[in-house]
PDB file of C-alpha atoms and ligand atoms in Angstrom:
ATOM      1  CA  MET A   1      88.464 127.024 140.431  1.00  0.00           C
ATOM      2  CA  PRO A   2      86.059 126.660 137.193  1.00  0.00           C
ATOM      3  CA  GLY A   3      83.801 123.671 137.720  1.00  0.00           C
ATOM      4  CA  GLN A   4      83.464 124.026 141.585  1.00  0.00           C
ATOM      5  CA  ASP A   5      79.632 124.800 141.523  1.00  0.00           C
ATOM      6  CA  LEU A   6      78.738 122.582 138.775  1.00  0.00           C
ATOM      7  CA  ILE A   7      76.737 119.371 139.456  1.00  0.00           C
ATOM      8  CA  ASP A   8      77.550 115.954 138.088  1.00  0.00           C
ATOM      9  CA  LEU A   9      75.348 115.301 135.220  1.00  0.00           C
ATOM     10  CA  PRO A  10      73.554 111.924 134.898  1.00  0.00           C
ATOM     11  CA  ILE A  11      75.634 109.168 133.847  1.00  0.00           C
ATOM     12  CA  ARG A  12      73.259 107.348 131.278  1.00  0.00           C
ATOM     13  CA  PHE A  13      69.901 108.221 130.278  1.00  0.00           C
ATOM     14  CA  ASP A  14      67.233 107.863 127.656  1.00  0.00           C
ATOM     15  CA  PRO A  15      68.264 110.388 124.922  1.00  0.00           C
ATOM     16  CA  VAL A  16      64.717 110.196 123.375  1.00  0.00           C
ATOM     17  CA  ASN A  17      63.246 111.098 126.428  1.00  0.00           C
ATOM     18  CA  PHE A  18      65.709 114.055 127.105  1.00  0.00           C
ATOM     19  CA  ALA A  19      65.233 115.160 123.569  1.00  0.00           C
ATOM     20  CA  ASP A  20      61.469 115.246 123.670  1.00  0.00           C
ATOM     21  CA  HIS A  21      61.957 117.289 126.994  1.00  0.00           C
ATOM     22  CA  GLU A  22      64.590 119.544 125.383  1.00  0.00           C
ATOM     23  CA  ARG A  23      66.393 119.125 128.283  1.00  0.00           C
ATOM     24  CA  GLU A  24      69.545 121.410 129.025  1.00  0.00           C
ATOM     25  CA  LEU A  25      72.387 120.066 130.897  1.00  0.00           C
ATOM     26  CA  HIS A  26      75.386 122.144 132.453  1.00  0.00           C
ATOM     27  CA  GLY A  27      77.750 120.187 134.796  1.00  0.00           C
ATOM     28  CA  LEU A  28      80.402 117.904 134.966  1.00  0.00           C
ATOM     29  CA  VAL A  29      80.979 114.550 133.140  1.00  0.00           C
ATOM     30  CA  ALA A  30      83.453 112.222 135.009  1.00  0.00           C
ATOM     31  CA  THR A  31      86.465 111.151 133.291  1.00  0.00           C
ATOM     32  CA  ARG A  32      86.871 107.767 135.245  1.00  0.00           C
ATOM     33  CA  SER A  33      85.532 105.555 132.387  1.00  0.00           C
ATOM     34  CA  MET A  34      87.079 107.456 129.400  1.00  0.00           C
ATOM     35  CA  VAL A  35      89.694 104.757 128.888  1.00  0.00           C
ATOM     36  CA  ARG A  36      90.683 105.715 125.329  1.00  0.00           C
ATOM     37  CA  LEU A  37      91.225 109.592 126.219  1.00  0.00           C
ATOM     38  CA  LYS A  38      93.540 108.300 128.982  1.00  0.00           C
ATOM     39  CA  GLU A  39      95.447 106.345 126.574  1.00  0.00           C
ATOM     40  CA  ASN A  40      95.900 109.500 124.385  1.00  0.00           C
ATOM     41  CA  VAL A  41      96.805 112.167 127.068  1.00  0.00           C
ATOM     42  CA  VAL A  42      99.236 111.969 130.140  1.00  0.00           C
ATOM     43  CA  PHE A  43      96.859 113.535 132.579  1.00  0.00           C
ATOM     44  CA  THR A  44      93.265 114.441 132.535  1.00  0.00           C
ATOM     45  CA  GLU A  45      91.353 115.949 135.031  1.00  0.00           C
ATOM     46  CA  ALA A  46      88.614 113.911 137.120  1.00  0.00           C
ATOM     47  CA  ALA A  47      85.968 115.592 135.076  1.00  0.00           C
ATOM     48  CA  VAL A  48      85.074 117.743 132.092  1.00  0.00           C
ATOM     49  CA  VAL A  49      82.549 120.473 131.753  1.00  0.00           C
ATOM     50  CA  ALA A  50      79.653 119.951 129.414  1.00  0.00           C
ATOM     51  CA  ASN A  51      77.055 122.618 128.414  1.00  0.00           C
ATOM     52  CA  ILE A  52      74.490 120.837 126.225  1.00  0.00           C
ATOM     53  CA  THR A  53      71.091 120.743 124.847  1.00  0.00           C
ATOM     54  CA  PHE A  54      68.684 118.096 123.603  1.00  0.00           C
ATOM     55  CA  GLN A  55      66.421 117.926 120.913  1.00  0.00           C
ATOM     56  CA  ARG A  56      65.033 116.155 118.186  1.00  0.00           C
ATOM     57  CA  GLY A  57      67.132 116.290 114.986  1.00  0.00           C
ATOM     58  CA  MET A  58      67.665 114.481 111.481  1.00  0.00           C
ATOM     59  CA  TYR A  59      64.814 111.923 111.039  1.00  0.00           C
ATOM     60  CA  GLY A  60      63.779 112.393 114.803  1.00  0.00           C
ATOM     61  CA  TYR A  61      66.933 111.081 116.331  1.00  0.00           C
ATOM     62  CA  PRO A  62      68.018 112.900 119.395  1.00  0.00           C
ATOM     63  CA  LEU A  63      70.531 115.616 118.651  1.00  0.00           C
ATOM     64  CA  VAL A  64      73.032 116.781 121.246  1.00  0.00           C
ATOM     65  CA  GLN A  65      74.277 120.214 120.846  1.00  0.00           C
ATOM     66  CA  GLY A  66      76.447 122.238 122.994  1.00  0.00           C
ATOM     67  CA  ALA A  67      80.194 122.552 124.114  1.00  0.00           C
ATOM     68  CA  VAL A  68      82.574 120.611 126.198  1.00  0.00           C
ATOM     69  CA  GLU A  69      85.626 122.034 128.081  1.00  0.00           C
ATOM     70  CA  ALA A  70      88.388 119.529 128.864  1.00  0.00           C
ATOM     71  CA  LYS A  71      91.746 120.279 130.440  1.00  0.00           C
ATOM     72  CA  VAL A  72      94.441 117.643 129.771  1.00  0.00           C
ATOM     73  CA  ARG A  73      98.104 117.312 129.506  1.00  0.00           C
ATOM     74  CA  MET A  74     100.046 115.773 126.667  1.00  0.00           C
ATOM     75  CA  ARG A  75     103.370 115.003 125.362  1.00  0.00           C
ATOM     76  CA  CYS A  76     104.984 117.665 123.576  1.00  0.00           C
ATOM     77  CA  GLU A  77     106.433 116.433 120.436  1.00  0.00           C
ATOM     78  CA  ARG A  78     109.112 118.995 120.413  1.00  0.00           C
ATOM     79  CA  CYS A  79     110.457 118.640 123.901  1.00  0.00           C
ATOM     80  CA  LEU A  80     108.726 115.305 125.279  1.00  0.00           C
ATOM     81  CA  ASP A  81     107.755 117.262 128.351  1.00  0.00           C
ATOM     82  CA  GLU A  82     104.098 117.680 129.173  1.00  0.00           C
ATOM     83  CA  VAL A  83     102.318 120.436 127.653  1.00  0.00           C
ATOM     84  CA  ALA A  84      98.623 121.573 129.220  1.00  0.00           C
ATOM     85  CA  VAL A  85      96.225 121.290 126.533  1.00  0.00           C
ATOM     86  CA  GLU A  86      92.524 122.766 126.656  1.00  0.00           C
ATOM     87  CA  VAL A  87      90.032 121.877 124.322  1.00  0.00           C
ATOM     88  CA  ASN A  88      86.763 123.290 123.801  1.00  0.00           C
ATOM     89  CA  PRO A  89      84.913 121.405 120.852  1.00  0.00           C
ATOM     90  CA  GLU A  90      81.389 122.752 119.932  1.00  0.00           C
ATOM     91  CA  ILE A  91      79.596 119.565 119.402  1.00  0.00           C
ATOM     92  CA  SER A  92      76.655 118.364 117.393  1.00  0.00           C
ATOM     93  CA  VAL A  93      76.147 114.964 117.730  1.00  0.00           C
ATOM     94  CA  LEU A  94      73.012 112.755 116.465  1.00  0.00           C
ATOM     95  CA  VAL A  95      72.398 109.851 118.649  1.00  0.00           C
ATOM     96  CA  THR A  96      71.404 106.609 116.856  1.00  0.00           C
ATOM     97  CA  PRO A  97      70.646 103.202 118.365  1.00  0.00           C
ATOM     98  CA  LYS A  98      73.059 100.765 117.187  1.00  0.00           C
ATOM     99  CA  GLU A  99      70.562  98.326 115.861  1.00  0.00           C
ATOM    100  CA  ASP A 100      69.361 101.213 113.296  1.00  0.00           C
ATOM    101  CA  ASP A 101      72.873 100.760 111.153  1.00  0.00           C
ATOM    102  CA  PHE A 102      72.166 104.740 110.697  1.00  0.00           C
ATOM    103  CA  GLN A 103      75.582 105.015 109.655  1.00  0.00           C
ATOM    104  CA  GLU A 104      75.842 102.196 107.278  1.00  0.00           C
ATOM    105  CA  LYS A 105      72.747 103.259 105.357  1.00  0.00           C
ATOM    106  CA  GLN A 106      73.973 106.685 105.019  1.00  0.00           C
ATOM    107  CA  GLY A 107      76.973 105.349 103.313  1.00  0.00           C
ATOM    108  CA  GLU A 108      80.634 106.559 104.097  1.00  0.00           C
ATOM    109  CA  GLU A 109      80.359 109.343 101.402  1.00  0.00           C
ATOM    110  CA  ALA A 110      77.130 111.012 102.347  1.00  0.00           C
ATOM    111  CA  GLU A 111      78.061 114.651 102.970  1.00  0.00           C
ATOM    112  CA  ASN A 112      76.804 117.067 105.789  1.00  0.00           C
ATOM    113  CA  LEU A 113      76.118 114.346 108.002  1.00  0.00           C
ATOM    114  CA  PRO A 114      76.537 115.432 111.591  1.00  0.00           C
ATOM    115  CA  ASP A 115      78.569 113.434 114.138  1.00  0.00           C
ATOM    116  CA  ILE A 116      76.977 110.244 114.974  1.00  0.00           C
ATOM    117  CA  HIS A 117      77.183 108.516 118.367  1.00  0.00           C
ATOM    118  CA  GLU A 118      75.761 105.028 118.397  1.00  0.00           C
ATOM    119  CA  CYS A 119      74.141 104.108 121.739  1.00  0.00           C
ATOM    120  CA  GLU A 120      72.584 100.774 123.170  1.00  0.00           C
ATOM    121  CA  GLY A 121      68.845 100.924 123.047  1.00  0.00           C
ATOM    122  CA  LYS A 122      67.735 103.904 125.438  1.00  0.00           C
ATOM    123  CA  ASN A 123      70.824 103.976 127.318  1.00  0.00           C
ATOM    124  CA  LEU A 124      73.018 106.739 126.393  1.00  0.00           C
ATOM    125  CA  GLU A 125      76.289 106.873 128.190  1.00  0.00           C
ATOM    126  CA  LEU A 126      76.962 110.231 128.333  1.00  0.00           C
ATOM    127  CA  ALA A 127      80.874 110.054 129.046  1.00  0.00           C
ATOM    128  CA  ASP A 128      81.231 107.766 125.849  1.00  0.00           C
ATOM    129  CA  LEU A 129      79.592 110.534 124.015  1.00  0.00           C
ATOM    130  CA  ILE A 130      81.655 113.250 125.426  1.00  0.00           C
ATOM    131  CA  GLU A 131      84.972 111.214 125.208  1.00  0.00           C
ATOM    132  CA  GLU A 132      84.570 110.986 121.589  1.00  0.00           C
ATOM    133  CA  GLU A 133      84.120 114.692 120.903  1.00  0.00           C
ATOM    134  CA  ILE A 134      87.487 115.233 122.911  1.00  0.00           C
ATOM    135  CA  LEU A 135      89.289 112.772 121.184  1.00  0.00           C
ATOM    136  CA  LEU A 136      88.596 114.224 117.854  1.00  0.00           C
ATOM    137  CA  ALA A 137      89.201 117.768 119.202  1.00  0.00           C
ATOM    138  CA  LEU A 138      92.770 116.702 120.698  1.00  0.00           C
ATOM    139  CA  PRO A 139      95.797 117.907 118.703  1.00  0.00           C
ATOM    140  CA  LEU A 140      97.381 115.561 116.280  1.00  0.00           C
ATOM    141  CA  VAL A 141     100.803 116.926 117.299  1.00  0.00           C
ATOM    142  CA  PRO A 142     100.600 118.377 120.585  1.00  0.00           C
ATOM    143  CA  LYS A 143     103.373 121.084 121.086  1.00  0.00           C
ATOM    144  CA  HIS A 144     104.172 123.897 123.523  1.00  0.00           C
ATOM    145  CA  LYS A 145     102.854 127.080 121.663  1.00  0.00           C
ATOM    146  CA  ASP A 146     106.099 128.392 121.198  1.00  0.00           C
ATOM    147  CA  ILE A 147     109.582 126.785 121.219  1.00  0.00           C
ATOM    148  CA  SER A 148     110.554 129.153 124.186  1.00  0.00           C
ATOM    149  CA  LEU A 149     108.086 127.341 126.478  1.00  0.00           C
ATOM    150  CA  CYS A 150     109.514 124.110 125.948  1.00  0.00           C
ATOM    151  CA  ASN A 151     111.731 122.380 128.314  1.00  0.00           C
ATOM    152  CA  GLN A 152     115.228 123.817 127.067  1.00  0.00           C
ATOM    153  CA  ASP A 153     117.261 121.031 128.789  1.00  0.00           C
ATOM    154  CA  MET A 154     115.486 118.267 127.146  1.00  0.00           C
ATOM    155  CA  ILE A 155     115.428 119.891 123.668  1.00  0.00           C
ATOM    156  CA  ALA A 156     119.358 120.215 124.268  1.00  0.00           C
ATOM    157  CA  TRP A 157     119.461 116.547 125.252  1.00  0.00           C
ATOM    158  CA  LEU A 158     117.568 115.370 122.265  1.00  0.00           C
ATOM    159  CA  ALA A 159     119.655 117.547 119.904  1.00  0.00           C
ATOM    160  CA  ALA A 160     122.771 116.016 121.378  1.00  0.00           C
ATOM    161  CA  ASN A 161     121.483 112.459 121.264  1.00  0.00           C
ATOM    162  CA  GLU A 162     119.755 112.494 117.903  1.00  0.00           C
ATOM    163  CA  GLY A 163     122.431 114.374 116.115  1.00  0.00           C
ATOM    164  CA  PRO A 164     122.606 117.986 115.137  1.00  0.00           C
ATOM    165  CA  ASP A 165     119.046 119.456 113.793  1.00  0.00           C
ATOM    166  CA  GLU A 166     119.703 123.183 113.656  1.00  0.00           C
ATOM    167  CA  ASP A 167     115.989 123.813 113.156  1.00  0.00           C
ATOM    168  CA  GLN A 168     115.062 122.066 116.393  1.00  0.00           C
ATOM    169  CA  ALA A 169     117.818 122.859 118.638  1.00  0.00           C
ATOM    170  CA  PRO A 170     117.970 126.160 120.293  1.00  0.00           C
ATOM    171  CA  ALA A 171     121.327 128.162 120.186  1.00  0.00           C
ATOM    172  CA  ARG A 172     122.920 126.472 123.075  1.00  0.00           C
ATOM    173  CA  LYS A 173     126.366 125.488 122.929  1.00  0.00           C
ATOM    174  CA  ASN A 174     126.707 123.844 126.623  1.00  0.00           C
ATOM    175  CA  LYS A 175     127.007 120.301 126.817  1.00  0.00           C
ATOM    176  CA  PRO A 176     123.589 118.826 128.054  1.00  0.00           C
ATOM    177  CA  PHE A 177     123.207 118.287 131.708  1.00  0.00           C
ATOM    178  CA  ALA A 178     125.023 115.486 133.348  1.00  0.00           C
ATOM    179  CA  ILE A 179     122.026 114.412 135.226  1.00  0.00           C
ATOM    180  CA  LEU A 180     120.199 113.922 131.619  1.00  0.00           C
ATOM    181  CA  LYS A 181     123.136 112.308 130.095  1.00  0.00           C
ATOM    182  CA  SER A 182     123.002 109.618 132.666  1.00  0.00           C
ATOM    183  CA  VAL A 183     119.558 108.659 131.779  1.00  0.00           C
ATOM    184  CA  ASP A 184     121.112 107.185 128.678  1.00  0.00           C
TER     185      ASP A 184
HETATM  186 ZN1   ZN F   1     107.690 121.479 124.235  1.00  0.00          ZN
END
């Protein structure tokens, strides 16, 4: 299993210190505290894998770069069944203290700005930063890769209950299953 031999990464730390020491982290970030992620998916594994480095970036702010691997389950928009989704965003995030108002000073229209993560003082909550990057990477319309992978019974049931929609419904002439029908 991936992740089995990986260490748990520190939960919070001073990002400036990590940047000055050009720390490299490879390990697990618990999803326990990722409330917004959990609101957006059906299921998430207990941890995601992060492979990140720290260095000084723009204006000397700590720059976090690397990649994240997250495995979640979402609701397929086509069949409403669960679909496994893997996201592997490459990240490049500038960590700025909240009190600096860095983002406001740059203005909304500033181009070529890296992703910004604001943190409280010297405490970077790594899970917060990682969560934001995963949220950005989640598909807006999660779907099984191919309609053949969808739950065909659900598709038939939905087609039967929401009127004929030839694009969505597979060529299945049978009535939806009695069990599914009784849900109504
Ligand atoms: Zn589906």
